CSV table of C-alpha atoms in Angstrom, one decimal:
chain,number,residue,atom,x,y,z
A,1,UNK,CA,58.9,-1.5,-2.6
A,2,UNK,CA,59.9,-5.1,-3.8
A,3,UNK,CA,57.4,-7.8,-4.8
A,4,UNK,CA,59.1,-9.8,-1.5
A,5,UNK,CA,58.1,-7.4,0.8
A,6,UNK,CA,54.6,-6.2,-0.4
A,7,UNK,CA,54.1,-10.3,-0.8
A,8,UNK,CA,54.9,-10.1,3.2
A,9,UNK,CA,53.0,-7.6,3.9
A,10,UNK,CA,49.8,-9.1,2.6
A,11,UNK,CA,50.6,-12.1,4.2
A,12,UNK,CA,50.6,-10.3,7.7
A,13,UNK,CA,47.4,-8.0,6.3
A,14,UNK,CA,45.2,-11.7,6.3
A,15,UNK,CA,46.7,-12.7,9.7
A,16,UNK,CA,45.5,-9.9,11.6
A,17,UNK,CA,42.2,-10.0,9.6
A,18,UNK,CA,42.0,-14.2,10.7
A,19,UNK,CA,42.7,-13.0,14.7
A,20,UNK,CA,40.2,-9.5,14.5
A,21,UNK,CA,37.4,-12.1,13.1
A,22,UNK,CA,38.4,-14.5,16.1
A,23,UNK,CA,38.3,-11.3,18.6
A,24,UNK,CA,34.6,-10.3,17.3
A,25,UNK,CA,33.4,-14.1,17.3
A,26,UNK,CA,34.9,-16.7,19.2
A,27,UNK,CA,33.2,-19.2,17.8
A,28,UNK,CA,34.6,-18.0,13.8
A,29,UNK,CA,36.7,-20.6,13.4
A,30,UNK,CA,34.2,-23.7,14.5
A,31,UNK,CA,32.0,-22.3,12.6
A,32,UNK,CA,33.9,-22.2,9.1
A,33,UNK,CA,34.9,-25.5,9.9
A,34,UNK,CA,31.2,-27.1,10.7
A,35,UNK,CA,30.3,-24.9,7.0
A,36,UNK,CA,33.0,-26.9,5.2
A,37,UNK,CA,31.7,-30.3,6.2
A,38,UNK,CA,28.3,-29.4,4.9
A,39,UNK,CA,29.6,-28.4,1.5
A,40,UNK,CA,31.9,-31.8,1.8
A,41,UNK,CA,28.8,-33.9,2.6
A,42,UNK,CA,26.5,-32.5,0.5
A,43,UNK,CA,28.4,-31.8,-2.4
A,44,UNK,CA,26.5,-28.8,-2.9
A,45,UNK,CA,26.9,-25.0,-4.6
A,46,UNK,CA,25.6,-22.4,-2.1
A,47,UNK,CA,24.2,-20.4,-4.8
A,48,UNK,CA,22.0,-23.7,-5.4
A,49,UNK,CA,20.5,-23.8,-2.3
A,50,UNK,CA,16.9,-22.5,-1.5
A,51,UNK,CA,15.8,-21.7,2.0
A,52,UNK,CA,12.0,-23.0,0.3
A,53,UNK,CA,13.7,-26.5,0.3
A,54,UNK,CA,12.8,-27.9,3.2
A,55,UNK,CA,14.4,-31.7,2.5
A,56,UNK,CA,18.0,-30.0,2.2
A,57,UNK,CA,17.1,-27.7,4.9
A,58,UNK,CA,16.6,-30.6,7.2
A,59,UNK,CA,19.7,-32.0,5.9
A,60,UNK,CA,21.9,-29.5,6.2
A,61,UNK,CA,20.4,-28.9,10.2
A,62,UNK,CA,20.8,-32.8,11.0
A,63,UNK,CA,24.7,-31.9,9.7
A,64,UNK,CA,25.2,-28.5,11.5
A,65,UNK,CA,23.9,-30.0,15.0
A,66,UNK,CA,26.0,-33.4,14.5
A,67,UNK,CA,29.3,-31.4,13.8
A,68,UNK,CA,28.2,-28.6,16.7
A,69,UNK,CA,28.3,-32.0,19.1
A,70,UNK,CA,31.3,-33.6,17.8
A,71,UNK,CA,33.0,-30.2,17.8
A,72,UNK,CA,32.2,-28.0,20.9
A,73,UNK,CA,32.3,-29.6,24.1
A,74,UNK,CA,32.4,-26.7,26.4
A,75,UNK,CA,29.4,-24.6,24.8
A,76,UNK,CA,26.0,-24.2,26.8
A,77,UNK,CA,23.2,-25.3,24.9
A,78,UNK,CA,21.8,-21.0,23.7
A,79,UNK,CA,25.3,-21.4,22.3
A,80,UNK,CA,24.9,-24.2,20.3
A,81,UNK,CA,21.6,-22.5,18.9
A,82,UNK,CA,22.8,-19.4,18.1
A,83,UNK,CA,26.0,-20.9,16.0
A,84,UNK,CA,23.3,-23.6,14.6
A,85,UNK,CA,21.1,-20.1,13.3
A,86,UNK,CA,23.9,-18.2,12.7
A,87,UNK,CA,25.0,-21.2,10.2
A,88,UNK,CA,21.6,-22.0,8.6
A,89,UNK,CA,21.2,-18.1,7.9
A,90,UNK,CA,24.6,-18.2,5.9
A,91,UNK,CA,24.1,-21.7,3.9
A,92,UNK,CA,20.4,-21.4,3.1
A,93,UNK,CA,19.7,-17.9,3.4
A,94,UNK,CA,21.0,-14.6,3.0
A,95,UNK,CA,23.7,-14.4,5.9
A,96,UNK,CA,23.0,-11.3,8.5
A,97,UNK,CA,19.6,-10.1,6.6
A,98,UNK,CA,18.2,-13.2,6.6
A,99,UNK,CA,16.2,-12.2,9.9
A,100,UNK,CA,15.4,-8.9,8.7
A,101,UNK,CA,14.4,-10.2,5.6
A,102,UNK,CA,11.4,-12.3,7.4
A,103,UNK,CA,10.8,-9.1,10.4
A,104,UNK,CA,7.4,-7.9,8.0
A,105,UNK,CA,7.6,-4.9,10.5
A,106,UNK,CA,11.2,-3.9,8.2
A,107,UNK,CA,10.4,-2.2,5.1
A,108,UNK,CA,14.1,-1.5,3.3
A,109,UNK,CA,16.8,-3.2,4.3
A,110,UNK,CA,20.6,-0.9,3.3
A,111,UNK,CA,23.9,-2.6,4.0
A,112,UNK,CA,26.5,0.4,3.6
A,113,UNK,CA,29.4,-2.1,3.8
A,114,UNK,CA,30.2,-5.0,5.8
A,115,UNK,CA,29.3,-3.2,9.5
A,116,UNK,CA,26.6,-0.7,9.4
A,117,UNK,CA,23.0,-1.8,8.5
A,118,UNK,CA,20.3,0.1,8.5
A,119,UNK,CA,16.6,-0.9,8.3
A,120,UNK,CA,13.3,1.4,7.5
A,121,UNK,CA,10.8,0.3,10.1
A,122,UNK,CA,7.5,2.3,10.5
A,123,UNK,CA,9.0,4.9,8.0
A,124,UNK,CA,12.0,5.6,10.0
A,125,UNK,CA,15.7,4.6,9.2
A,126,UNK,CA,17.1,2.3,12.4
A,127,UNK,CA,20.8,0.8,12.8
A,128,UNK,CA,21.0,-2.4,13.2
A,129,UNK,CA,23.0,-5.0,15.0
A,130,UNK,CA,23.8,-7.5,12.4
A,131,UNK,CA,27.2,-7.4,10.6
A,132,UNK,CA,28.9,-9.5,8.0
A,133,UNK,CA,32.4,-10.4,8.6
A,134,UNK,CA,34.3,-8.4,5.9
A,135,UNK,CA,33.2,-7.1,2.0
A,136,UNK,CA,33.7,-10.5,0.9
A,137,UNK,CA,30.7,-11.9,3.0
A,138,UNK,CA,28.9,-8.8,1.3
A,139,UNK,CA,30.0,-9.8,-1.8
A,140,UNK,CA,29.1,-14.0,-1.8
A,141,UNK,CA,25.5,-12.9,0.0
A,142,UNK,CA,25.3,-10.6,-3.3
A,143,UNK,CA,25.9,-13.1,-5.4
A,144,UNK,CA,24.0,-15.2,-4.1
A,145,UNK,CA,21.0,-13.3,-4.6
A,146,UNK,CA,21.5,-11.9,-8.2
A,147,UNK,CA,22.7,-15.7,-9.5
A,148,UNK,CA,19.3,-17.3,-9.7
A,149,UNK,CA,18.2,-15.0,-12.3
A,150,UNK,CA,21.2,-14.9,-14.4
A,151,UNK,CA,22.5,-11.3,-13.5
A,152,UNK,CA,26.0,-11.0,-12.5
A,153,UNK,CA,28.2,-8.3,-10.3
A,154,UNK,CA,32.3,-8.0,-11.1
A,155,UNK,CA,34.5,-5.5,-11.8
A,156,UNK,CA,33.5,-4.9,-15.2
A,157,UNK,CA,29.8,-4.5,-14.0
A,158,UNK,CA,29.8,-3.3,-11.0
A,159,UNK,CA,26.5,-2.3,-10.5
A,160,UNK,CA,23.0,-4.5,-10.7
A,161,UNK,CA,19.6,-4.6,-10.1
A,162,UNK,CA,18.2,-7.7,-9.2
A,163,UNK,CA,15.0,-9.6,-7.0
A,164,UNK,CA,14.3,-11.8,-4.6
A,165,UNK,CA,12.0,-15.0,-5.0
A,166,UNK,CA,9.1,-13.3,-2.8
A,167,UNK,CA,9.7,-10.0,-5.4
A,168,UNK,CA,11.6,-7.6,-2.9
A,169,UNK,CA,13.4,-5.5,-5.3
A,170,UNK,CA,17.4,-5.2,-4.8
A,171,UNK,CA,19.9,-2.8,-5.8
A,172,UNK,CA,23.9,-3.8,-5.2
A,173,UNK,CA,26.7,-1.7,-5.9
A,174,UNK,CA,30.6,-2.7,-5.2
A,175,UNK,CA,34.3,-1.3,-5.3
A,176,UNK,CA,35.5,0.7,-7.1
A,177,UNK,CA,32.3,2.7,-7.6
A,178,UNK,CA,30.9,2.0,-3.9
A,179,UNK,CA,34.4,3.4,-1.9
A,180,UNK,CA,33.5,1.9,1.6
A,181,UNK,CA,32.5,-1.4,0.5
A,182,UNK,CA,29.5,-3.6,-1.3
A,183,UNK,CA,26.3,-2.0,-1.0
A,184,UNK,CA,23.0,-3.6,-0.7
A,185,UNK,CA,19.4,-2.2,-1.1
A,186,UNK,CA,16.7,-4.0,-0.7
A,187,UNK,CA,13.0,-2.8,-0.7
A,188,UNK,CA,10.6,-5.3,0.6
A,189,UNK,CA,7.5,-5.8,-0.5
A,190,UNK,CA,4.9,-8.0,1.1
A,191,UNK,CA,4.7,-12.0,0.4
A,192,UNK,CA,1.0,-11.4,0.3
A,193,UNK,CA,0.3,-8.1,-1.8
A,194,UNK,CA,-1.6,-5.6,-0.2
A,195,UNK,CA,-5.2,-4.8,-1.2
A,196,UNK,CA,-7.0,-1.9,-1.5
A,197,UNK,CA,-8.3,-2.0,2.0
A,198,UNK,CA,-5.1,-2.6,3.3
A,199,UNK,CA,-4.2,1.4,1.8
A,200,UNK,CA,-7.4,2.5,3.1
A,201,UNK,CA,-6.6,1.2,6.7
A,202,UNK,CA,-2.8,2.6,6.6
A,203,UNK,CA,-4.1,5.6,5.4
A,204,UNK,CA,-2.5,6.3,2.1
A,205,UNK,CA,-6.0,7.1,0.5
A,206,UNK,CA,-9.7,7.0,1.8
A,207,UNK,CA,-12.5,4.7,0.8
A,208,UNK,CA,-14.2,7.3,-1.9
A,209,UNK,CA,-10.5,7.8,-3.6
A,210,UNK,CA,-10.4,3.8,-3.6
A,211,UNK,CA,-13.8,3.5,-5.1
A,212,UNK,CA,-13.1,6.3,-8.0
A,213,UNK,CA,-9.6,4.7,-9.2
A,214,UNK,CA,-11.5,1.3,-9.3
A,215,UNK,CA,-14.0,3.0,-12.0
A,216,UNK,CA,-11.1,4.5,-14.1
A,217,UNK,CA,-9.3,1.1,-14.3
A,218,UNK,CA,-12.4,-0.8,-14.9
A,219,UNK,CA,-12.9,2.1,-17.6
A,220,UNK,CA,-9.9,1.4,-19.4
A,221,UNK,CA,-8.4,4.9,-18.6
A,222,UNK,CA,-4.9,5.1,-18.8
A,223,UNK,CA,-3.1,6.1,-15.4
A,224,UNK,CA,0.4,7.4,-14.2
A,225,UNK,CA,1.1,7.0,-10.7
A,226,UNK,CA,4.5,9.3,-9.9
A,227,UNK,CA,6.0,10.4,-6.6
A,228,UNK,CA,9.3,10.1,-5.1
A,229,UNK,CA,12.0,7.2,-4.3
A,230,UNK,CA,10.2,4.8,-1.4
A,231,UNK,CA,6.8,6.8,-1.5
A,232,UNK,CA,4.9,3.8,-2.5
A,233,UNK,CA,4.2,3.8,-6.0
A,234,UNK,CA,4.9,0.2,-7.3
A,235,UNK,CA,2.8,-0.9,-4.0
A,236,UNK,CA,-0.1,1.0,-5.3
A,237,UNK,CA,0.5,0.3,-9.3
A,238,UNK,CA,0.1,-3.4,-8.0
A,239,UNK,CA,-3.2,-2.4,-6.5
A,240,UNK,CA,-4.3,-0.8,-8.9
A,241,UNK,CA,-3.6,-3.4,-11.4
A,242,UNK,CA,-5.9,-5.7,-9.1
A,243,UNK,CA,-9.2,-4.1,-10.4
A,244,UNK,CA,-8.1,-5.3,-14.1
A,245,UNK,CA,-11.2,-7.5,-15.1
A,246,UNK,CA,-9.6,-11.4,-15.0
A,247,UNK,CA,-10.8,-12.0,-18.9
A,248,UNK,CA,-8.3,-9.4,-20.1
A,249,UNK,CA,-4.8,-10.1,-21.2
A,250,UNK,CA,-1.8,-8.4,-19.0
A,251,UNK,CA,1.4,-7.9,-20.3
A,252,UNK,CA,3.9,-6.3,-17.0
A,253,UNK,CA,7.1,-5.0,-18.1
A,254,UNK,CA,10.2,-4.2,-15.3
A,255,UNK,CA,13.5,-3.9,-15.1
A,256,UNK,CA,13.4,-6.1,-12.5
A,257,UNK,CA,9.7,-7.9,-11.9
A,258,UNK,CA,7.9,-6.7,-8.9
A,259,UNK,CA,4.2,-6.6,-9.2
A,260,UNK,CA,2.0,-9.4,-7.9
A,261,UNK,CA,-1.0,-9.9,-10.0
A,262,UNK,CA,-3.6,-12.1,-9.1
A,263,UNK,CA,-4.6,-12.1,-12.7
A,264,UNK,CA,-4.3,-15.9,-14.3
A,265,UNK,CA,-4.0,-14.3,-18.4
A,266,UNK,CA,-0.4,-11.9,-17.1
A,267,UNK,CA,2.5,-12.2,-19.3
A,268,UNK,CA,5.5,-11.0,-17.6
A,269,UNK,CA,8.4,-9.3,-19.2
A,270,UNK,CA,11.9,-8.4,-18.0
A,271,UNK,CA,14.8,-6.5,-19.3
A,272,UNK,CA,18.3,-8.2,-19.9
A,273,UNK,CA,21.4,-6.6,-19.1
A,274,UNK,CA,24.3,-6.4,-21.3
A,275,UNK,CA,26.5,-10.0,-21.7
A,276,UNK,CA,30.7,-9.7,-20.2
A,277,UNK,CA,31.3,-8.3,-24.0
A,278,UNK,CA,29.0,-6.1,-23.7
A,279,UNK,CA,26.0,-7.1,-26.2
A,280,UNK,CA,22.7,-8.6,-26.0
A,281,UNK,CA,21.4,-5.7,-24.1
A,282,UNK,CA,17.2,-5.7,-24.1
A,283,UNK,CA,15.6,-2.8,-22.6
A,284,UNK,CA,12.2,-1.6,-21.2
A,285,UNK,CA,12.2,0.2,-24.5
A,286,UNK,CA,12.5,-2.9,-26.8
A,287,UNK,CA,10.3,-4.5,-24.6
A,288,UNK,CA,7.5,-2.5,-25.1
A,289,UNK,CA,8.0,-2.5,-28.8
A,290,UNK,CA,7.8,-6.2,-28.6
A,291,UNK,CA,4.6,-6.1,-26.4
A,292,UNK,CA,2.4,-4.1,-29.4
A,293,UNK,CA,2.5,-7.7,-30.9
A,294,UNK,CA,1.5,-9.7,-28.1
A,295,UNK,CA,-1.9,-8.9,-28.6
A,296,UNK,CA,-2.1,-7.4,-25.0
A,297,UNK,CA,-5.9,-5.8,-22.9
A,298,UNK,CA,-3.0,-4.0,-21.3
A,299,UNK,CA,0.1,-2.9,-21.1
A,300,UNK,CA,1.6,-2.2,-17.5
A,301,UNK,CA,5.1,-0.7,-17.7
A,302,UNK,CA,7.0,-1.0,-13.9
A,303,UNK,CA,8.6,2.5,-14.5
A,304,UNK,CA,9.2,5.2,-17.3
A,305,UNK,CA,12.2,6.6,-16.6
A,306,UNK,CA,14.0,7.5,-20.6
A,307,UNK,CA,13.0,7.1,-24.2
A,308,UNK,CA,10.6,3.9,-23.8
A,309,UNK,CA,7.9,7.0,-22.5
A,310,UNK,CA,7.7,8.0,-26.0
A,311,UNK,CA,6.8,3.8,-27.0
A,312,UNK,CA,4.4,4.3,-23.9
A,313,UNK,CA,2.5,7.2,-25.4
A,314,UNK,CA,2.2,5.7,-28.7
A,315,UNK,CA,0.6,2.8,-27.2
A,316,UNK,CA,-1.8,4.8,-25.2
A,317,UNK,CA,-3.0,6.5,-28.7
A,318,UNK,CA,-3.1,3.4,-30.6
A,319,UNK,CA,-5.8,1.4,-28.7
A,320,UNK,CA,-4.2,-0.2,-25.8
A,321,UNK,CA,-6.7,1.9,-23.3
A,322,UNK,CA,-6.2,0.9,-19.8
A,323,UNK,CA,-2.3,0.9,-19.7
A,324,UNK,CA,-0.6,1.8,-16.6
A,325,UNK,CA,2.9,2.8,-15.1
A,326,UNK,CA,4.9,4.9,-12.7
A,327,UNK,CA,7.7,7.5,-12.7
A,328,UNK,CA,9.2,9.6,-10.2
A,329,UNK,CA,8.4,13.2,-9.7
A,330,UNK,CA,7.5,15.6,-7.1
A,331,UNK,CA,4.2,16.7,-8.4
A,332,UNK,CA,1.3,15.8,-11.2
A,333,UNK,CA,2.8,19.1,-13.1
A,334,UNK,CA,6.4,17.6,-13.1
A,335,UNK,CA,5.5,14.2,-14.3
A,336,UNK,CA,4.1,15.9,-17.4
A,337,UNK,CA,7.6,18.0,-17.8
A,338,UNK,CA,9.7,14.6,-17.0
A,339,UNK,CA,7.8,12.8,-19.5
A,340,UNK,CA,8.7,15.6,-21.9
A,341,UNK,CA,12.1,15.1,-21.4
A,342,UNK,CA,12.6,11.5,-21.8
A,343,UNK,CA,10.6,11.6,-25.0
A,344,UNK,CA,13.5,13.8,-25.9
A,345,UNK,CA,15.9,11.7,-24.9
A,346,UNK,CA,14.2,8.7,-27.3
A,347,UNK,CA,16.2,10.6,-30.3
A,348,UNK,CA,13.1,12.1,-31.9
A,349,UNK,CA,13.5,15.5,-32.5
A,350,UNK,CA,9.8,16.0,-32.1
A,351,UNK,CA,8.5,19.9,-31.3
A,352,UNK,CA,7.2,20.4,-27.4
A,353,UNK,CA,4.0,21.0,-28.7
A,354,UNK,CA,3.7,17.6,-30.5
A,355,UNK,CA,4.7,15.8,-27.5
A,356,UNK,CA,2.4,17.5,-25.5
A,357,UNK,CA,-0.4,17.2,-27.5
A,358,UNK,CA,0.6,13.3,-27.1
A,359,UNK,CA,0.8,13.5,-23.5
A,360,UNK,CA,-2.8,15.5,-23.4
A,361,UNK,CA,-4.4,12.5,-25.3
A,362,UNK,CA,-2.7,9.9,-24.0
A,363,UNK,CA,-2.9,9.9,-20.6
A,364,UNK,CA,-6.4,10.5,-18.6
A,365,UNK,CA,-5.6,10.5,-14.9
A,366,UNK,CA,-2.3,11.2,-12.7
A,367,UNK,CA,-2.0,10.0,-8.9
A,368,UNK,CA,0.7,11.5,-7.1
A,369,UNK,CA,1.7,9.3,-4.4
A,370,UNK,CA,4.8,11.0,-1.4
A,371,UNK,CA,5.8,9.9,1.7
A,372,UNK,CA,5.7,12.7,4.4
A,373,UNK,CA,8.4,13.5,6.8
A,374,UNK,CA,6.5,11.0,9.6
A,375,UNK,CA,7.4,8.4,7.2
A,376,UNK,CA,4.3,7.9,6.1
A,377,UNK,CA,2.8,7.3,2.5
A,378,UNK,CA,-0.3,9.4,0.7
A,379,UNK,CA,-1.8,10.1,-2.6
A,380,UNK,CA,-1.6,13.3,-2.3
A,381,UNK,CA,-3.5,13.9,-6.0
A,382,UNK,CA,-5.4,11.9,-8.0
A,383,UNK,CA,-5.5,14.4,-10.8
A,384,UNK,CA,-6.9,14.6,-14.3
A,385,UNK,CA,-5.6,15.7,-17.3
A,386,UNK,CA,-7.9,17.3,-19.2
A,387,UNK,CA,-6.8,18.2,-22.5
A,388,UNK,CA,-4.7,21.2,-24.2
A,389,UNK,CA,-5.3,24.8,-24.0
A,390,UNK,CA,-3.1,26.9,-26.6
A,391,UNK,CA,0.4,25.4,-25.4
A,392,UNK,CA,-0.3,24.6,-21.9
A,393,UNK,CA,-1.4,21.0,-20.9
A,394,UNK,CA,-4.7,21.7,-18.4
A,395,UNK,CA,-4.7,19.4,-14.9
A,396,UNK,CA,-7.3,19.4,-12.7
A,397,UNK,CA,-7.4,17.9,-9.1
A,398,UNK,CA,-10.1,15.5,-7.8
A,399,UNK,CA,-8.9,14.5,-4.9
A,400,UNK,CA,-5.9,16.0,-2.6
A,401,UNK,CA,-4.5,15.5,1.0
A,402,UNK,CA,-4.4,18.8,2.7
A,403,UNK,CA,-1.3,18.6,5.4
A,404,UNK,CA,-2.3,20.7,8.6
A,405,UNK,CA,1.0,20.1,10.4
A,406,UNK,CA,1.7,17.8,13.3
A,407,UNK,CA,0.4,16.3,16.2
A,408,UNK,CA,2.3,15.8,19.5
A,409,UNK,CA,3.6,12.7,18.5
A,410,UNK,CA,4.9,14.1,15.6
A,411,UNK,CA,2.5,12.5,13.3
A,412,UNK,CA,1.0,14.3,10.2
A,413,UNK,CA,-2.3,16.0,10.7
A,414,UNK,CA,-4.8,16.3,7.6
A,415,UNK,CA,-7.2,15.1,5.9
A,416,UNK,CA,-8.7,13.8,2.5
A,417,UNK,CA,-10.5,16.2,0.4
A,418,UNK,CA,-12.5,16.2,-3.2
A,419,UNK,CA,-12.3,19.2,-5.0
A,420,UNK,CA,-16.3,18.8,-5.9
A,421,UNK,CA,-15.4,19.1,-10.0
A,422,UNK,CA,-17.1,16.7,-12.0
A,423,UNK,CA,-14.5,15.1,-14.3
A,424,UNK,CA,-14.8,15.4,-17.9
A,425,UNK,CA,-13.9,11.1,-18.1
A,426,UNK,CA,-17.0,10.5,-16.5
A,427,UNK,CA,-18.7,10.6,-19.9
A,428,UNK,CA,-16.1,8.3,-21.3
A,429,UNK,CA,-16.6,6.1,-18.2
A,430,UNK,CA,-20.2,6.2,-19.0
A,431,UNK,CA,-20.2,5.2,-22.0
A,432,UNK,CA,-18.9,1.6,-21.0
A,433,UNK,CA,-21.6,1.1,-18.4
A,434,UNK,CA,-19.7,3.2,-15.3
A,435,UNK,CA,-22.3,5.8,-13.5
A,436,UNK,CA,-20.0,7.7,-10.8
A,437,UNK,CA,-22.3,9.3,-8.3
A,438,UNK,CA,-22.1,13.3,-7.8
A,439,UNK,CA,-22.2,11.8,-3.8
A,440,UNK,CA,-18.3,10.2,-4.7
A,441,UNK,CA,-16.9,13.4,-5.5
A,442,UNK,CA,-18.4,15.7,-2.5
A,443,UNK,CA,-16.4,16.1,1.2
């Protein structure tokens, strides 16, 4: 084929995209043209614009509802709002999400290219009705969240993970790895981070569970939380992190930062991704190295997922008691086996039994967190680790939710229940001044 004709062909490839958007929104073309007199008036960079700026927000609405007047003279006045809110969504916020991003009822928010998204709401995935116009809309509303914090998304690095300002965590993935178009993942978390009660009234845990993992971070024990993608665990590490006293020094380290503390003393770390030539890299790894010297009280790591678990144990054994993080698994047993393996894959070629007999001393307490197929979320073990016996690390439950099927409404039946075993950290917890009543551990 010649350069000529493929140069044609593209040519006729934009007008038919130019007359489909006309066909699926009449109002496409006023609309770019009212958007291009706010960038001329302004003199403004979309990815500059905040929708917390409320001068330029007025601003830009003054200009959108002058230009909507001059413009559309045959327009009924639900019209004119819906262009003028279709337009403020695209310049100040984030385009089609922007009005699931403030629905609190919408958990995750997952745009599978430019015409299907789909929202979690109440645990259960939903289509929606918003659309962007094409994978370039995708792409610009990418941009425009991952610019802020100095990530980037091209070709050469297709894939990022990124945040928004109120801490939602994203995920974006384009061509040629995503094959029907940008992805976007977003799990929201709440502008005001849930407390303990909050978990007790949704049901992921009961009061006496509460009360326990209170004592064992007041007690400096060190805790995993692990479960599965979306079963709640950075929600509950940011709850538990809550009941850290407010004299103690915090250092948080994520990938991409998350947790709310309402601490004032919290250093917060995040990692760097490589530069265009690919150096300059900084990992959770090298940031918990660096942490050691930051004279940290504790040491919360986002999530353990490769050879930084292996810095994470060493910490826990050296004196920084109290130190927290997740990691996904589907059970307290298989945390211990995946922390295992990405000690491994830290490039020490360290005997199982050493690293268990790291893992036994190091960590004191494992809550295992799902989200059952009603969609909703429960700790589902708050076990201990109790120590080593021959080659085997020994767990022991304290708490676990015993499932007893459905109701009629397809909600899961079951119910909260202590094992009645005394654990053997309630000396360690005593000897800091914690008394745990025999009354907290019985049904």
């Amino acid at each position: 084929m010649s350069l000529i004709k493929r140069l044609e062909e593209i040519n006729v490839d934009k007008k038919a995209h130019k007359f489909n958007e006309k066909e699926k929104d009449p109002y496409f073309e006023l609309k770019m043209k009212i958007q291009n007199r706010v960038i001329e008036e302004l003199d403004i960079d979309f990815n500059d614009i905040s929708e917390h700026n409320e001068d330029l927000k007025q601003k830009i609405n003054f200009i959108i509802a002058k230009n909507i007047e001059l413009e559309s003279l045959n327009i009924t006045n639900n019209q004119k709002n819906k262009i003028k809110e279709e337009l403020l969504d695209e310049i100040i916020g984030f385009g089609p999400i922007t009005g699931l991003l403030a629905d609190s009822k919408v958990t995750e928010i997952m745009v599978n290219g430019p015409a299907h998204v789909y929202i979690e709401r109440d645990g259960k995935l939903v289509l929606t009705d918003a659309k962007f116009k094409n994978d370039n809309h995708v792409l610009h509303v990418i941009k425009k969240i991952v610019a802020p914090i100095g990530r980037r998304i091209d070709e050469s690095s297709p894939m990022v993970d990124a945040r928004l300002p109120n801490g939602s965590r994203v995920n974006a993935i384009i061509p040629p790895l995503a094959i029907d178009g940008p992805s976007i993942t977003i799990r929201k978390f709440a502008e005001d981070p849930f407390k303990v009660e909050d978990l007790v009234r949704f049901g992921t845990m009961n009061s006496k569970m509460a009360e326990l993992l209170k004592y064992c971070v007041e007690g400096r024990l060190n805790i995993v939380v692990s479960g599965g993608t979306g079963s709640g665990k950075t929600t509950t590490l940011n709850v538990l992190s809550s009941f850290i006293p407010n004299d103690e020094r915090i250092v948080t380290i994520e990938d991409a930062a998350e947790l709310q503390l309402s601490q004032e003393h919290v250093v917060r770390l995040e990692t760097r991704p490589a530069n265009i030539e690919g150096k300059g890299e900084i990992t959770i790894r090298d940031l918990v190295k660096n942490s050691l010297r930051m004279r940290p009280d504790r040491i919360i790591v986002g999530e353990v997922r490769s050879g930084e678990a292996l810095d994470m144990l060493q910490a826990m054994n050296t004196g920084h008691d109290g130190s927290l993080t997740t990691g996904h698994a589907n059970s307290p047993r298989d945390m211990l086996s995946r922390i295992e393996t990405m000690v491994l894959m830290s490039g020490m070629n360290l005997p199982v039994k050493a690293i268990r007999d790291q893992v036994a001393s190091a960590i004191d307490l494992i809550v295992q967190q799902s989200r059952l197929m009603d969609g909703s979320r429960k700790i589902t073990h708050i076990t201990e680790v109790q120590g080593m016996e021959g080659d085997v690390i020994i767990l022991q439950d304290i708490f676990r939710f015993e499932q007893r099927g459905l109701d009629n409404k397809g909600k899961v039946r079951g119910e909260f229940v202590s094992t009645g075993i005394m654990p053997k950290f309630v000396q360690k917890l005593r000897e800091k001044g914690i008394n745990i009543s025999p009354d907290l551990l019985s049904n």
